[in-house]
């Protein structure tokens, strides 16, 4: 995905885990977030919830959930 974004001249940052993803979102203003649901330390669900709580009513950054799970209910959970 990173290669495709860069080919389209779209800049991106990479977070190694949910803690890093949340921290990045508090330090920078993103137009869009691709969130891996299964990151270490803090998973993508928890990181997304923290981002939403931090944004409050003032902002709503689109978050696209990404997961390799194919279990029933994963779409609804995201």
mmCIF file of N, CA and C in Angstrom, residues 13-69:
data_model
loop_
_atom_site.group_PDB
_atom_site.id
_atom_site.type_symbol
_atom_site.label_atom_id
_atom_site.label_comp_id
_atom_site.label_asym_id
_atom_site.label_seq_id
_atom_site.Cartn_x
_atom_site.Cartn_y
_atom_site.Cartn_z
ATOM 1 N N UNK A 13 2.677 8.326 6.789
ATOM 2 C CA UNK A 13 3.500 7.956 7.932
ATOM 3 C C UNK A 13 3.134 6.530 8.317
ATOM 4 N N UNK A 14 4.077 5.824 8.910
ATOM 5 C CA UNK A 14 3.863 4.445 9.334
ATOM 6 C C UNK A 14 4.019 4.365 10.847
ATOM 7 N N UNK A 15 3.074 3.712 11.499
ATOM 8 C CA UNK A 15 3.159 3.463 12.944
ATOM 9 C C UNK A 15 3.377 1.970 13.155
ATOM 10 N N UNK A 16 4.282 1.635 14.043
ATOM 11 C CA UNK A 16 4.599 0.231 14.312
ATOM 12 C C UNK A 16 3.562 -0.444 15.205
ATOM 13 N N UNK A 17 2.846 0.334 15.996
ATOM 14 C CA UNK A 17 1.832 -0.232 16.884
ATOM 15 C C UNK A 17 0.763 0.819 17.177
ATOM 16 N N UNK A 18 -0.253 0.420 17.921
ATOM 17 C CA UNK A 18 -1.368 1.314 18.209
ATOM 18 C C UNK A 18 -0.976 2.527 19.034
ATOM 19 N N UNK A 19 -0.029 2.343 19.961
ATOM 20 C CA UNK A 19 0.447 3.478 20.754
ATOM 21 C C UNK A 19 1.063 4.545 19.855
ATOM 22 N N UNK A 20 1.898 4.094 18.927
ATOM 23 C CA UNK A 20 2.540 5.015 17.990
ATOM 24 C C UNK A 20 1.519 5.691 17.078
ATOM 25 N N UNK A 21 0.517 4.937 16.653
ATOM 26 C CA UNK A 21 -0.528 5.502 15.791
ATOM 27 C C UNK A 21 -1.293 6.599 16.522
ATOM 28 N N UNK A 22 -1.671 6.327 17.757
ATOM 29 C CA UNK A 22 -2.390 7.334 18.537
ATOM 30 C C UNK A 22 -1.530 8.575 18.758
ATOM 31 N N UNK A 23 -0.275 8.365 19.126
ATOM 32 C CA UNK A 23 0.622 9.497 19.369
ATOM 33 C C UNK A 23 0.766 10.345 18.109
ATOM 34 N N UNK A 24 0.936 9.695 16.952
ATOM 35 C CA UNK A 24 1.073 10.431 15.694
ATOM 36 C C UNK A 24 -0.158 11.286 15.428
ATOM 37 N N UNK A 25 -1.329 10.753 15.741
ATOM 38 C CA UNK A 25 -2.580 11.486 15.487
ATOM 39 C C UNK A 25 -2.753 12.678 16.416
ATOM 40 N N UNK A 26 -2.105 12.652 17.561
ATOM 41 C CA UNK A 26 -2.174 13.803 18.468
ATOM 42 C C UNK A 26 -1.163 14.875 18.089
ATOM 43 N N UNK A 27 -0.157 14.485 17.302
ATOM 44 C CA UNK A 27 0.906 15.420 16.929
ATOM 45 C C UNK A 27 0.759 15.996 15.524
ATOM 46 N N UNK A 28 -0.034 15.324 14.691
ATOM 47 C CA UNK A 28 -0.201 15.740 13.304
ATOM 48 C C UNK A 28 -1.648 15.704 12.890
ATOM 49 N N UNK A 29 -1.982 16.494 11.898
ATOM 50 C CA UNK A 29 -3.336 16.521 11.370
ATOM 51 C C UNK A 29 -3.374 15.673 10.095
ATOM 52 N N UNK A 30 -4.070 14.546 10.138
ATOM 53 C CA UNK A 30 -4.158 13.641 8.989
ATOM 54 C C UNK A 30 -5.500 13.802 8.283
ATOM 55 N N UNK A 31 -5.490 13.627 6.977
ATOM 56 C CA UNK A 31 -6.713 13.657 6.179
ATOM 57 C C UNK A 31 -7.434 12.314 6.229
ATOM 58 N N UNK A 32 -6.669 11.239 6.435
ATOM 59 C CA UNK A 32 -7.198 9.884 6.402
ATOM 60 C C UNK A 32 -6.265 8.976 7.191
ATOM 61 N N UNK A 33 -6.842 7.979 7.857
ATOM 62 C CA UNK A 33 -6.042 7.018 8.611
ATOM 63 C C UNK A 33 -6.419 5.610 8.155
ATOM 64 N N UNK A 34 -5.416 4.835 7.738
ATOM 65 C CA UNK A 34 -5.593 3.408 7.513
ATOM 66 C C UNK A 34 -5.146 2.731 8.800
ATOM 67 N N UNK A 35 -6.045 2.026 9.460
ATOM 68 C CA UNK A 35 -5.744 1.446 10.773
ATOM 69 C C UNK A 35 -5.754 -0.075 10.707
ATOM 70 N N UNK A 36 -4.609 -0.683 11.023
ATOM 71 C CA UNK A 36 -4.506 -2.134 11.121
ATOM 72 C C UNK A 36 -5.178 -2.555 12.420
ATOM 73 N N UNK A 37 -6.159 -3.403 12.336
ATOM 74 C CA UNK A 37 -6.912 -3.811 13.525
ATOM 75 C C UNK A 37 -6.101 -4.678 14.473
ATOM 76 N N UNK A 38 -5.038 -5.299 13.979
ATOM 77 C CA UNK A 38 -4.296 -6.260 14.796
ATOM 78 C C UNK A 38 -2.870 -5.812 15.098
ATOM 79 N N UNK A 39 -2.670 -4.570 15.436
ATOM 80 C CA UNK A 39 -1.333 -4.082 15.785
ATOM 81 C C UNK A 39 -0.960 -4.528 17.194
ATOM 82 N N UNK A 40 0.346 -4.626 17.468
ATOM 83 C CA UNK A 40 0.780 -4.988 18.827
ATOM 84 C C UNK A 40 0.592 -3.837 19.815
ATOM 85 N N UNK A 41 0.759 -4.140 21.080
ATOM 86 C CA UNK A 41 0.632 -3.211 22.215
ATOM 87 C C UNK A 41 -0.804 -2.715 22.381
ATOM 88 N N UNK A 42 -1.246 -1.873 21.500
ATOM 89 C CA UNK A 42 -2.638 -1.416 21.508
ATOM 90 C C UNK A 42 -3.180 -1.726 20.115
ATOM 91 N N UNK A 43 -4.245 -2.525 20.038
ATOM 92 C CA UNK A 43 -4.755 -2.885 18.712
ATOM 93 C C UNK A 43 -5.437 -1.688 18.045
ATOM 94 N N UNK A 44 -5.767 -1.868 16.791
ATOM 95 C CA UNK A 44 -6.368 -0.784 16.017
ATOM 96 C C UNK A 44 -7.726 -0.336 16.525
ATOM 97 N N UNK A 45 -8.472 -1.254 17.125
ATOM 98 C CA UNK A 45 -9.777 -0.882 17.686
ATOM 99 C C UNK A 45 -9.596 0.095 18.846
ATOM 100 N N UNK A 46 -8.676 -0.233 19.747
ATOM 101 C CA UNK A 46 -8.420 0.634 20.905
ATOM 102 C C UNK A 46 -7.811 1.962 20.464
ATOM 103 N N UNK A 47 -6.872 1.913 19.509
ATOM 104 C CA UNK A 47 -6.254 3.147 19.016
ATOM 105 C C UNK A 47 -7.301 4.047 18.366
ATOM 106 N N UNK A 48 -8.194 3.461 17.585
ATOM 107 C CA UNK A 48 -9.264 4.241 16.945
ATOM 108 C C UNK A 48 -10.176 4.879 17.980
ATOM 109 N N UNK A 49 -10.512 4.134 19.022
ATOM 110 C CA UNK A 49 -11.365 4.675 20.085
ATOM 111 C C UNK A 49 -10.682 5.849 20.785
ATOM 112 N N UNK A 50 -9.376 5.724 21.039
ATOM 113 C CA UNK A 50 -8.640 6.828 21.677
ATOM 114 C C UNK A 50 -8.572 8.044 20.763
ATOM 115 N N UNK A 51 -8.386 7.808 19.477
ATOM 116 C CA UNK A 51 -8.346 8.922 18.526
ATOM 117 C C UNK A 51 -9.696 9.634 18.515
ATOM 118 N N UNK A 52 -10.786 8.880 18.461
ATOM 119 C CA UNK A 52 -12.130 9.481 18.462
ATOM 120 C C UNK A 52 -12.373 10.275 19.748
ATOM 121 N N UNK A 53 -11.974 9.722 20.876
ATOM 122 C CA UNK A 53 -12.173 10.417 22.155
ATOM 123 C C UNK A 53 -11.365 11.709 22.192
ATOM 124 N N UNK A 54 -10.161 11.675 21.655
ATOM 125 C CA UNK A 54 -9.295 12.856 21.646
ATOM 126 C C UNK A 54 -9.833 13.930 20.696
ATOM 127 N N UNK A 55 -10.381 13.505 19.563
ATOM 128 C CA UNK A 55 -10.922 14.461 18.589
ATOM 129 C C UNK A 55 -12.171 15.151 19.119
ATOM 130 N N UNK A 56 -12.957 14.437 19.899
ATOM 131 C CA UNK A 56 -14.187 15.007 20.416
ATOM 132 C C UNK A 56 -15.120 15.446 19.307
ATOM 133 N N UNK A 57 -15.783 16.550 19.508
ATOM 134 C CA UNK A 57 -16.749 17.068 18.537
ATOM 135 C C UNK A 57 -16.106 17.981 17.496
ATOM 136 N N UNK A 58 -14.862 18.358 17.704
ATOM 137 C CA UNK A 58 -14.214 19.351 16.841
ATOM 138 C C UNK A 58 -13.728 18.812 15.516
ATOM 139 N N UNK A 59 -13.573 17.488 15.419
ATOM 140 C CA UNK A 59 -12.971 16.906 14.229
ATOM 141 C C UNK A 59 -13.427 15.459 14.083
ATOM 142 N N UNK A 60 -13.394 14.940 12.866
ATOM 143 C CA UNK A 60 -13.732 13.530 12.635
ATOM 144 C C UNK A 60 -12.909 13.026 11.458
ATOM 145 N N UNK A 61 -11.683 12.583 11.739
ATOM 146 C CA UNK A 61 -10.802 12.056 10.703
ATOM 147 C C UNK A 61 -11.324 10.696 10.245
ATOM 148 N N UNK A 62 -11.493 10.493 8.943
ATOM 149 C CA UNK A 62 -11.916 9.166 8.479
ATOM 150 C C UNK A 62 -10.863 8.112 8.832
ATOM 151 N N UNK A 63 -11.318 7.001 9.396
ATOM 152 C CA UNK A 63 -10.440 5.882 9.733
ATOM 153 C C UNK A 63 -10.935 4.662 8.962
ATOM 154 N N UNK A 64 -10.059 4.107 8.139
ATOM 155 C CA UNK A 64 -10.390 2.908 7.372
ATOM 156 C C UNK A 64 -9.741 1.720 8.050
ATOM 157 N N UNK A 65 -10.573 0.796 8.515
ATOM 158 C CA UNK A 65 -10.067 -0.396 9.201
ATOM 159 C C UNK A 65 -9.504 -1.376 8.184
ATOM 160 N N UNK A 66 -8.357 -1.939 8.525
ATOM 161 C CA UNK A 66 -7.732 -2.948 7.675
ATOM 162 C C UNK A 66 -7.449 -4.175 8.541
ATOM 163 N N UNK A 67 -7.886 -5.324 8.077
ATOM 164 C CA UNK A 67 -7.660 -6.550 8.837
ATOM 165 C C UNK A 67 -7.611 -7.750 7.894
ATOM 166 N N UNK A 68 -6.872 -8.745 8.306
ATOM 167 C CA UNK A 68 -6.824 -10.002 7.556
ATOM 168 C C UNK A 68 -7.893 -10.966 8.062
ATOM 169 N N UNK A 69 -8.580 -10.593 9.129
ATOM 170 C CA UNK A 69 -9.637 -11.456 9.681
ATOM 171 C C UNK A 69 -10.771 -11.608 8.685
#
